[in-house]
XYZ file of C-alpha atoms in Angstrom:
717
model
C 37.896 2.242 71.103
C 39.099 -0.951 69.435
C 39.667 -3.928 71.658
C 43.303 -4.843 71.831
C 44.779 -8.309 71.616
C 48.034 -9.561 73.106
C 50.774 -9.623 70.479
C 51.162 -13.369 70.582
C 47.402 -13.862 70.163
C 47.363 -11.451 67.236
C 50.173 -13.409 65.645
C 48.310 -16.671 66.127
C 45.130 -15.217 64.621
C 47.058 -13.981 61.592
C 48.838 -17.255 61.013
C 46.740 -20.227 61.989
C 45.836 -20.564 58.294
C 49.543 -20.742 57.438
C 50.101 -23.455 60.008
C 47.232 -25.466 58.511
C 48.699 -24.996 55.009
C 51.957 -26.443 56.221
C 50.217 -29.698 57.081
C 48.604 -30.175 53.662
C 49.673 -33.495 52.134
C 51.792 -33.000 49.030
C 49.361 -35.043 46.972
C 46.461 -32.767 47.841
C 48.574 -29.768 46.962
C 49.499 -31.225 43.602
C 45.902 -32.122 42.752
C 44.637 -28.653 43.676
C 47.431 -27.092 41.664
C 46.689 -29.262 38.630
C 42.979 -28.502 38.765
C 43.534 -24.783 39.194
C 45.829 -24.576 36.198
C 43.780 -26.748 33.847
C 40.300 -25.559 34.746
C 41.159 -21.888 34.678
C 38.038 -19.752 34.963
C 35.899 -22.668 36.087
C 37.491 -22.466 39.518
C 37.242 -18.696 39.899
C 34.308 -18.926 42.296
C 35.424 -22.028 44.198
C 35.930 -21.381 47.906
C 39.059 -23.523 48.156
C 40.627 -22.266 44.975
C 44.292 -22.682 45.831
C 47.129 -22.381 43.343
C 50.185 -24.085 44.778
C 53.780 -23.199 43.945
C 55.731 -26.018 42.372
C 58.021 -28.046 44.625
C 60.982 -26.962 42.494
C 60.171 -23.281 43.019
C 59.583 -23.643 46.756
C 62.837 -25.539 47.290
C 64.906 -22.645 45.898
C 62.819 -19.824 47.418
C 64.123 -17.476 50.099
C 60.996 -18.283 52.134
C 60.350 -21.892 51.092
C 57.498 -22.783 53.450
C 54.790 -21.498 55.773
C 56.970 -22.655 58.681
C 59.816 -20.322 57.702
C 57.433 -17.417 57.177
C 55.738 -18.073 60.499
C 59.066 -18.159 62.292
C 60.197 -14.818 60.815
C 56.804 -13.141 61.089
C 56.415 -14.043 64.761
C 59.803 -12.547 65.550
C 59.024 -9.391 63.553
C 55.874 -8.812 65.644
C 57.132 -9.917 69.041
C 60.539 -8.233 68.732
C 60.312 -5.602 65.970
C 63.361 -3.720 67.234
C 65.524 -6.834 67.160
C 64.134 -8.028 63.825
C 64.622 -4.764 61.923
C 67.888 -3.715 63.583
C 69.338 -7.105 62.666
C 68.502 -6.543 58.999
C 69.599 -2.895 59.066
C 72.957 -3.708 60.692
C 73.892 -6.634 58.494
C 72.729 -5.512 55.056
C 73.348 -1.737 54.911
C 76.162 0.725 55.503
C 75.820 3.169 58.390
C 78.393 5.881 59.017
C 77.130 5.875 62.577
C 74.749 3.436 64.283
C 71.509 4.587 65.890
C 71.092 4.825 69.644
C 69.538 2.385 72.076
C 66.025 3.002 70.757
C 65.396 1.439 67.342
C 61.814 2.675 67.105
C 59.801 5.406 68.784
C 56.126 5.757 67.957
C 52.742 7.117 68.948
C 49.825 6.178 66.706
C 47.103 7.287 69.150
C 45.894 10.877 68.754
C 44.452 10.706 72.285
C 47.966 10.407 73.682
C 49.507 13.349 71.858
C 51.013 14.146 68.478
C 51.425 11.273 66.035
C 55.098 10.372 65.740
C 56.967 7.568 63.981
C 60.759 7.265 64.098
C 63.049 4.389 63.121
C 66.847 4.222 63.551
C 66.951 7.876 64.697
C 70.531 8.940 65.302
C 71.762 6.494 62.697
C 73.779 8.240 59.960
C 73.623 6.852 56.421
C 72.952 7.719 52.772
C 70.611 5.770 50.507
C 72.521 6.621 47.297
C 75.721 5.278 48.853
C 73.887 2.080 49.772
C 72.414 1.744 46.257
C 75.661 2.360 44.368
C 78.977 2.622 46.279
C 78.198 -0.276 48.604
C 77.309 -2.566 45.684
C 80.382 -1.511 43.712
C 82.563 -2.237 46.753
C 80.910 -5.674 46.890
C 82.122 -6.471 43.359
C 79.156 -5.312 41.253
C 80.944 -2.446 39.438
C 80.543 -4.089 36.024
C 77.065 -5.511 36.596
C 74.303 -3.908 34.511
C 72.302 -1.580 36.738
C 69.917 -0.183 34.117
C 68.713 -1.403 30.751
C 66.859 1.407 28.998
C 64.394 0.675 26.213
C 63.178 3.519 24.005
C 59.598 4.074 22.947
C 60.794 3.282 19.428
C 61.799 -0.390 18.960
C 65.488 -0.871 18.248
C 66.788 2.031 20.344
C 68.248 1.184 23.742
C 71.079 1.840 26.190
C 72.503 0.478 29.400
C 74.629 1.496 32.369
C 76.704 -0.625 34.732
C 76.719 0.199 38.433
C 80.062 1.950 38.001
C 78.833 4.002 35.028
C 75.630 4.871 36.866
C 77.609 6.144 39.854
C 79.668 8.379 37.554
C 76.526 9.877 35.993
C 74.922 10.387 39.405
C 78.023 12.136 40.747
C 78.223 14.477 37.765
C 74.631 15.626 38.281
C 75.131 15.848 42.066
C 78.163 18.097 41.520
C 76.212 20.306 39.134
C 73.344 20.664 41.614
C 75.811 21.645 44.328
C 77.364 24.207 41.980
C 74.022 26.023 41.572
C 73.457 26.116 45.320
C 71.384 23.029 46.051
C 72.095 21.949 49.618
C 70.954 19.358 52.139
C 67.221 19.721 52.772
C 66.524 21.739 49.606
C 63.678 20.551 47.395
C 64.180 19.626 43.737
C 61.171 19.195 41.435
C 61.668 16.473 38.817
C 59.344 16.389 35.785
C 60.933 13.716 33.614
C 59.648 10.746 31.617
C 61.106 7.261 31.952
C 64.591 8.056 30.748
C 67.662 6.821 32.628
C 68.046 10.441 33.716
C 65.048 10.025 36.032
C 66.550 7.475 38.466
C 69.903 9.255 37.993
C 68.284 12.475 39.233
C 66.638 10.786 42.215
C 69.937 9.215 43.277
C 71.890 12.462 42.732
C 69.497 14.352 45.000
C 69.756 11.650 47.647
C 73.556 11.718 47.443
C 73.727 15.372 48.483
C 70.805 15.244 50.931
C 68.402 17.186 48.711
C 64.722 16.218 48.821
C 63.423 15.154 45.419
C 59.799 15.520 44.451
C 59.103 13.624 41.256
C 55.962 14.766 39.464
C 54.519 12.349 36.926
C 55.298 13.767 33.478
C 51.682 13.773 32.447
C 50.316 16.128 35.056
C 49.026 19.446 33.788
C 50.896 22.730 34.186
C 48.378 23.715 36.864
C 49.063 20.563 38.895
C 52.805 21.017 38.494
C 52.552 24.642 39.589
C 50.675 23.606 42.745
C 53.553 21.331 43.706
C 56.170 23.969 42.912
C 54.376 26.499 45.100
C 54.013 24.015 47.953
C 57.608 22.741 48.185
C 59.491 25.817 46.821
C 62.242 23.969 44.934
C 65.711 25.345 44.172
C 65.569 23.908 40.649
C 63.175 22.176 38.257
C 64.567 19.321 36.141
C 62.740 18.256 32.978
C 63.287 17.321 29.332
C 62.089 19.004 26.188
C 59.669 16.280 25.037
C 58.881 12.586 25.074
C 57.333 10.101 22.673
C 54.611 7.893 24.123
C 53.430 5.528 21.482
C 52.861 7.578 18.316
C 52.402 10.858 20.236
C 54.929 13.562 21.038
C 54.314 15.301 24.374
C 56.013 18.681 24.811
C 56.991 18.537 28.463
C 59.043 21.729 28.440
C 55.985 23.700 27.315
C 54.066 22.338 30.298
C 56.911 23.296 32.648
C 57.100 26.789 31.131
C 53.398 27.348 31.799
C 53.760 25.983 35.350
C 56.660 28.344 36.073
C 54.602 31.318 34.895
C 51.773 30.214 37.192
C 54.032 29.605 40.201
C 55.668 33.011 39.720
C 52.222 34.610 40.011
C 52.014 32.908 43.414
C 55.336 34.300 44.550
C 57.583 31.325 43.775
C 60.130 32.040 41.041
C 62.541 29.380 39.815
C 66.014 30.484 38.795
C 67.117 27.301 36.992
C 65.240 24.895 34.738
C 67.652 22.089 33.814
C 66.409 20.539 30.574
C 67.514 17.234 29.042
C 67.443 17.127 25.261
C 65.497 13.996 24.362
C 66.555 13.970 20.723
C 64.304 11.099 19.700
C 61.279 13.268 20.538
C 62.357 16.839 19.769
C 65.534 18.653 18.683
C 66.824 21.522 20.782
C 66.355 24.086 18.014
C 62.612 23.361 18.112
C 62.420 23.770 21.900
C 61.056 26.984 23.399
C 63.721 28.610 25.542
C 64.111 31.288 28.201
C 67.690 32.556 28.337
C 69.113 33.019 31.807
C 66.815 30.414 33.350
C 66.847 27.378 31.058
C 69.984 25.230 30.875
C 70.631 22.217 28.627
C 71.627 19.163 30.685
C 74.041 17.966 27.983
C 75.854 21.325 27.963
C 76.723 21.397 31.658
C 76.346 18.099 33.546
C 78.981 16.033 31.619
C 81.635 18.655 32.444
C 81.518 17.885 36.168
C 83.717 15.322 37.993
C 82.564 11.701 38.191
C 83.157 11.535 41.931
C 81.128 13.382 44.556
C 81.369 13.285 48.328
C 78.378 11.811 50.104
C 76.233 14.006 52.339
C 75.662 11.775 55.351
C 72.163 12.212 56.782
C 70.192 11.097 59.816
C 67.846 8.176 59.312
C 64.949 10.553 59.992
C 66.092 13.246 57.550
C 63.701 13.667 54.574
C 64.415 11.631 51.432
C 61.552 12.613 49.136
C 58.155 14.252 48.804
C 55.520 12.617 46.641
C 52.230 14.384 46.076
C 49.079 12.319 45.841
C 47.052 12.760 42.677
C 43.489 12.609 41.464
C 41.741 14.402 44.315
C 40.329 17.889 44.400
C 41.826 20.651 46.491
C 45.410 20.981 47.630
C 47.512 17.869 46.869
C 48.929 15.980 49.836
C 52.717 15.963 50.037
C 53.603 12.542 51.462
C 56.989 12.787 53.189
C 59.275 9.765 53.473
C 62.504 9.798 55.440
C 65.726 7.937 54.766
C 66.705 5.074 57.072
C 63.478 3.189 57.695
C 62.356 3.591 54.084
C 65.723 2.265 52.869
C 65.580 -0.846 55.037
C 61.909 -1.531 54.332
C 61.898 -1.120 50.545
C 65.019 -3.252 50.160
C 63.639 -6.007 52.378
C 60.184 -6.090 50.800
C 61.708 -6.211 47.305
C 64.028 -9.056 48.283
C 61.389 -11.338 49.788
C 58.213 -10.464 47.849
C 59.948 -11.158 44.533
C 62.227 -13.919 45.855
C 65.116 -11.903 44.414
C 68.264 -13.669 43.199
C 71.490 -12.016 41.979
C 70.936 -13.374 38.466
C 67.469 -11.823 38.109
C 66.585 -9.171 35.528
C 63.719 -7.127 36.918
C 61.158 -4.982 35.114
C 58.506 -2.879 36.789
C 56.300 -1.050 34.278
C 55.451 1.771 36.706
C 56.569 5.350 36.185
C 58.860 6.943 38.776
C 56.228 9.675 39.105
C 54.350 7.267 41.376
C 55.421 5.556 44.600
C 55.880 2.221 42.809
C 58.588 3.804 40.674
C 60.326 5.136 43.774
C 60.255 1.986 45.847
C 60.349 -0.699 43.153
C 62.088 0.837 40.134
C 64.829 2.837 41.816
C 65.466 2.239 45.505
C 64.316 -1.286 46.390
C 65.953 -3.022 43.410
C 69.214 -1.065 43.503
C 69.645 -1.518 47.228
C 69.701 -5.216 46.345
C 72.161 -4.710 43.467
C 69.541 -5.730 40.902
C 69.505 -5.225 37.141
C 66.497 -3.041 36.287
C 64.711 -2.471 32.965
C 63.400 1.067 32.361
C 60.965 1.513 29.459
C 60.204 4.955 28.048
C 57.116 4.212 26.004
C 53.596 2.841 25.906
C 53.073 -0.859 26.707
C 51.005 -1.439 23.555
C 53.297 0.339 21.098
C 53.768 -0.491 18.290
C 51.429 -3.345 19.213
C 50.233 -5.282 22.243
C 53.197 -7.643 22.083
C 55.705 -4.965 23.114
C 55.884 -6.041 26.759
C 56.698 -9.629 25.850
C 59.187 -8.463 23.207
C 61.013 -6.545 25.957
C 60.798 -9.544 28.299
C 62.491 -11.750 25.683
C 65.030 -9.114 24.652
C 66.405 -8.590 28.160
C 65.573 -12.070 29.514
C 63.378 -10.515 32.207
C 62.825 -12.886 35.132
C 60.601 -10.721 37.376
C 57.775 -8.727 35.761
C 55.750 -6.334 37.948
C 52.777 -4.461 36.495
C 49.229 -3.215 37.130
C 45.925 -5.112 36.749
C 44.733 -2.365 34.412
C 47.575 -3.136 32.016
C 46.901 -6.875 32.298
C 43.222 -6.370 31.418
C 44.118 -3.996 28.597
C 46.498 -6.529 27.069
C 43.892 -9.263 27.498
C 41.441 -7.183 25.533
C 43.837 -6.081 22.824
C 45.438 -9.388 22.094
C 43.258 -12.223 23.257
C 41.570 -14.280 20.586
C 39.956 -16.172 23.436
C 36.982 -18.328 22.733
C 34.570 -19.375 25.409
C 33.636 -22.919 26.369
C 30.416 -23.309 28.384
C 30.699 -19.655 29.457
C 33.408 -20.690 31.915
C 36.748 -21.675 30.483
C 38.888 -19.600 28.178
C 41.031 -21.251 25.568
C 44.019 -18.982 25.437
C 45.263 -18.197 21.940
C 46.659 -14.700 22.226
C 49.171 -14.225 19.394
C 50.542 -11.064 21.003
C 51.690 -13.192 23.935
C 52.368 -16.588 22.424
C 54.569 -15.334 19.570
C 57.175 -14.622 22.280
C 58.970 -17.153 24.431
C 58.677 -15.549 27.914
C 60.620 -18.578 29.180
C 62.895 -16.324 31.248
C 60.002 -15.286 33.514
C 59.889 -16.878 36.958
C 57.942 -14.383 39.144
C 55.069 -12.051 38.192
C 53.724 -9.148 40.226
C 50.605 -7.003 40.423
C 50.241 -3.526 41.937
C 47.846 -0.603 42.169
C 44.428 -2.143 42.753
C 42.851 -5.530 43.476
C 43.318 -7.871 40.523
C 40.156 -9.736 39.580
C 40.423 -13.537 39.391
C 39.924 -13.726 35.604
C 42.780 -11.291 34.961
C 44.897 -13.138 37.541
C 44.319 -16.398 35.698
C 45.126 -14.933 32.275
C 48.317 -13.478 33.736
C 49.221 -16.755 35.468
C 48.155 -19.255 32.821
C 49.082 -17.446 29.628
C 51.816 -14.935 30.427
C 53.488 -17.033 33.103
C 52.849 -20.408 31.507
C 51.172 -21.683 34.719
C 54.558 -21.775 36.448
C 55.241 -18.253 37.783
C 53.868 -17.251 41.204
C 52.139 -13.863 41.238
C 53.068 -11.390 43.972
C 49.713 -9.607 44.191
C 50.903 -6.756 46.396
C 48.804 -4.419 48.515
C 50.395 -1.197 49.742
C 50.099 2.578 49.388
C 52.059 5.749 48.702
C 51.882 6.312 52.441
C 53.208 2.885 53.465
C 56.404 3.143 51.396
C 56.471 -0.575 50.621
C 54.469 -3.793 50.507
C 52.124 -4.440 53.441
C 50.127 -7.519 52.444
C 51.665 -9.717 49.770
C 52.322 -13.287 48.755
C 55.878 -14.511 49.225
C 56.604 -16.687 46.157
C 57.062 -20.305 47.119
C 55.940 -19.900 50.728
C 52.238 -20.764 50.510
C 49.429 -21.420 48.001
C 47.733 -18.449 46.411
C 44.099 -17.635 45.792
C 43.537 -15.653 42.581
C 42.680 -12.081 43.552
C 43.850 -12.272 47.161
C 46.827 -10.299 48.504
C 47.109 -13.192 51.023
C 49.092 -12.400 54.216
C 50.995 -9.557 55.912
C 54.642 -8.832 55.312
C 57.090 -9.022 58.199
C 56.419 -6.440 60.872
C 52.950 -5.557 59.571
C 49.882 -6.136 61.751
C 46.747 -5.637 59.641
C 43.481 -5.564 61.559
C 39.922 -5.368 60.302
C 37.650 -3.162 62.387
C 33.956 -2.299 62.367
C 32.489 1.207 62.280
C 33.168 1.609 66.015
C 36.828 0.680 65.623
C 36.484 -2.703 67.306
C 38.766 -5.403 65.924
C 36.964 -8.305 64.259
C 38.504 -11.773 64.377
C 38.120 -14.644 61.943
C 36.136 -14.499 58.719
C 34.876 -10.934 58.310
C 34.680 -7.707 56.325
C 35.327 -4.164 57.463
C 37.817 -1.323 57.500
C 41.487 -2.185 57.068
C 43.766 -0.633 59.668
C 47.330 -1.300 60.772
C 48.386 -1.721 64.378
C 51.842 -0.415 65.239
C 54.348 1.227 62.902
C 56.733 -0.252 60.348
C 60.008 1.246 59.069
C 58.684 2.373 55.659
C 55.756 4.408 57.004
C 55.492 8.050 55.944
C 56.175 10.533 58.707
C 53.894 13.449 57.866
C 52.167 15.428 55.136
C 54.542 18.212 54.181
C 53.582 21.405 55.963
C 50.316 19.955 57.260
C 50.818 17.543 60.162
C 47.271 18.244 61.335
C 45.862 16.907 58.067
C 48.153 13.879 58.440
C 46.685 13.094 61.837
C 43.090 13.844 60.845
C 43.145 11.762 57.659
C 45.047 8.699 58.797
C 44.970 8.426 62.593
C 41.855 10.168 63.903
C 39.201 7.903 62.275
C 40.269 4.919 64.432
C 42.486 6.136 67.301
C 45.438 3.852 67.971
C 45.609 2.618 64.379
C 46.790 3.756 60.978
C 43.619 3.861 58.847
C 44.319 2.779 55.285
C 41.085 4.081 53.781
C 40.530 0.637 52.240
C 37.920 -2.007 52.851
C 39.039 -5.590 53.348
C 37.609 -9.071 53.780
C 39.342 -11.980 55.463
C 38.164 -15.429 54.442
C 37.950 -18.593 56.522
C 41.560 -19.461 55.646
C 42.836 -16.054 56.780
C 43.509 -14.720 53.276
C 43.017 -10.963 52.824
C 40.870 -9.636 49.975
C 41.018 -5.896 49.316
C 37.609 -4.544 48.351
C 38.663 -1.061 47.238
C 38.694 2.340 48.830
C 36.096 2.862 51.527
C 34.854 5.793 49.491
C 34.453 3.219 46.697
C 32.102 1.212 48.890
C 28.506 1.619 47.783
C 25.744 1.425 50.378
C 22.722 -0.065 48.620
C 19.704 -0.431 50.900
C 21.994 -1.040 53.849
C 24.252 -3.479 51.978
C 27.885 -2.313 51.842
C 29.172 -3.427 48.451
C 32.793 -3.002 47.401
C 33.170 -1.687 43.874
C 36.042 -4.122 43.281
C 33.729 -7.026 44.068
C 31.161 -5.946 41.459
C 33.891 -5.200 38.923
C 35.374 -8.650 39.414
C 31.988 -10.267 38.782
C 31.432 -8.239 35.609
C 34.903 -9.009 34.243
C 34.324 -12.727 34.796
C 31.808 -12.501 31.929
C 33.606 -13.802 28.829
C 32.588 -10.775 26.735
C 33.607 -8.131 29.293
C 37.199 -6.898 29.011
C 37.126 -4.299 31.778
C 34.688 -2.676 34.178
C 34.651 0.273 36.565
C 31.867 0.712 39.089
C 30.815 3.860 40.957
C 27.934 4.770 43.234
C 25.184 7.222 42.286
C 22.328 8.666 44.289
C 19.160 6.550 44.266
C 15.909 7.900 45.650
C 14.834 4.508 47.002
C 18.032 2.582 47.797
C 20.191 5.504 48.911
C 22.861 4.586 46.407
C 22.662 2.750 43.133
C 25.346 0.829 41.271
C 26.530 2.379 38.017
C 28.832 0.209 35.902
C 31.021 1.349 33.010
C 31.740 -1.722 30.873
C 34.334 -2.184 28.132
C 33.641 -5.186 25.930
C 36.077 -7.579 24.295
C 37.179 -6.246 20.906
C 34.570 -6.882 18.217
C 31.650 -7.653 20.555
C 28.653 -5.407 19.753
C 26.518 -3.661 22.347
C 23.119 -5.277 22.853
C 20.268 -5.314 25.334
C 20.692 -9.082 25.676
C 24.333 -8.625 26.699
C 23.356 -5.895 29.144
C 20.957 -8.313 30.836
C 23.580 -11.058 30.815
C 26.084 -8.802 32.603
C 23.557 -7.879 35.277
C 22.669 -11.548 35.704
C 26.262 -12.603 36.288
C 26.542 -10.072 39.143
C 23.258 -11.317 40.624
C 24.511 -14.884 40.433
C 27.973 -14.241 41.868
C 27.162 -11.697 44.573
C 23.401 -11.411 44.952
C 20.432 -9.482 43.635
C 21.254 -6.560 45.952
C 24.509 -5.987 44.018
C 22.983 -5.974 40.535
C 24.003 -2.833 38.609
C 21.236 -0.299 38.099
C 22.932 1.012 34.964
C 25.334 -0.524 32.446
C 27.112 2.272 30.586
C 28.942 1.057 27.476
C 32.532 2.285 27.504
C 34.815 2.003 24.446
C 37.565 2.943 26.891
C 37.944 4.152 30.467
C 39.577 7.420 31.563
C 43.034 6.411 32.782
C 46.232 8.188 33.645
C 49.272 7.181 31.630
C 50.252 4.893 34.494
C 46.999 2.981 34.031
C 45.083 4.324 37.038
C 41.353 4.682 36.364
C 40.159 8.191 37.208
C 37.015 7.250 39.120
C 36.402 10.880 40.043
C 35.600 11.534 36.369
C 33.373 8.462 36.145
C 31.380 9.626 39.194
C 30.786 13.013 37.566
C 29.632 11.386 34.303
C 27.401 8.937 36.151
C 25.743 11.749 38.124
C 25.636 13.956 34.982
C 27.725 16.660 36.671
C 29.470 17.327 33.390
C 30.475 20.876 34.296
C 32.504 19.524 37.232
C 34.797 17.087 35.426
C 37.887 19.033 36.506
C 41.397 18.523 35.172
C 41.563 15.720 32.586
C 45.037 16.619 31.300
C 46.667 13.615 32.975
C 44.558 11.149 31.013
C 46.280 8.929 28.479
C 43.307 9.435 26.133
C 41.301 12.583 27.030
C 38.945 11.866 24.119
C 37.528 8.909 26.038
C 35.587 11.363 28.222
C 33.606 12.726 25.258
C 32.898 9.178 24.066
C 31.492 8.247 27.469
C 29.330 11.354 27.610
C 27.976 10.588 24.121
C 27.039 7.044 25.202
C 25.508 8.106 28.525
C 21.922 7.420 27.536
C 22.460 4.563 25.107
């Protein structure tokens, strides 16, 4: 059983570093900031490697200082009901307020069933709060969505008023075919405006949307259809991603055949004609089931009554990906998720009404739910939605889009950052430490509109952080390096731009209402500088409530490992200043001769080598050490493989971490197996590393399936 600390002591332990930051003399801050910016990589291994926000940025920030953060954080921990009910009451519309109890929770399996409830009894609707409420506040003519096609030169936009009309038309159509409150709707769409429109239309009528990333195989889609038994499947005929055409309707057709074999037949498949990818006459069609979106939806009225729902009524199901066996259907409810995503978006990006926001994530993942659709629109933001590949037609496309729409907040994944570094960086190396940044793909564009950058999905290594900060952001844009999960609904540990200095690669400090604790194998909380298992004490409004149809698995996976806590499954270190460093999934921790080594730590060391563009590390069985370290390494474009370079890469890990962390195998990798969202499929890498080539499983979600054959061919080189 973990030792428990009084709430005020916990708060003090979390924040004594912030209090010490507040007392830093401005001169020291400026010197550290200057050194960090100018020296770049040379400071990557410095213990006190702070990057300070500029005074000008801090002065205009929503949270301008550690003092302000400390004040709000303390209240959020000591009086969570008062803190969150104050935000919920003042910033959202409720048809009916909740009862006396703001929050009811049990996170201890020893005391009964796990239960988390926020604002129960409160009646609201998240679509109404995203659209109607903002229109009533005077934002009817503000741009809600800018849409950028895969092909340069093709675009569209919708104001908040126009978006509401489109949402209502689809909501009315769904009602006409029998979709009611609580019914599931499977959505298999690419990043067209119709994707957030569909999510909002479902929410408006109380239906539960389940967006499936339009890159999953027909088998994976069928699994989800069978599990949630939707009333309708919504898709489009095809999409262009880069130079490729992907026939989504064909995938859906195969999935519907498979689901029918398992007893789940779908009566309606609503299909949007994406003319830029495929004409309707070339689309395979099943009469009586398939319906063209354009033929029916525009005929419906542009107003639709709101279905008012309880705060604890389901909002959406999102199935986790990449694991074997039955996918986990993460269930989020309405009220707490609404309040939490809106609040995290507002503060973690220092949102202003004039901002233009672009998150590169797909709505098939949680990031696209919380920080493409709901979080931004609850704040009345202008959002960019991009259909295509980030390096099409070349690696300058992201910055072209930034300039075109005057994007001010840019939120993306470390994998994309590293990919763009590799594709476009004509970096030269000085003394093996400092990069001179001459990337034409970045520097040919202004990017002057940018003021905040963001990172999501995995720990960002310091060298990628610096490239992102120094080159993309011109050494002036704070980076919100966010840590959170599908299950958490929103940011948990994140910088607040302007509030405190950053350390490249650190997620820094907890968001309001979040109590992260680091525990040892016995579940005992560890104070001060330490490493261990990351857990969360107490609930927060955005937490998921169950796994759909499998509450026992929910409890076993997340609450039974360390009773009394939510177990994140991640490893974490806290440094002497209190900054949090995520070390990767616990199942990505390699135990080498008794040393627990986070894969992210080894990857960061490898990528700090000037000739290494990207690295992915997995554990393999070792007859002497228990586990060995197996590193897949992608080199900077044009750098040849060599035994000398292999030794140099191993040496840099030895020097930065220690001899015990030196990779046993460097496997040259022209590319890494990634989903189209940029997530590295480590399951596949483990199978290749252990030569279990007959167990690779489904690789249909990979952006480049051919990479797998390349890696196998290079296995013994």
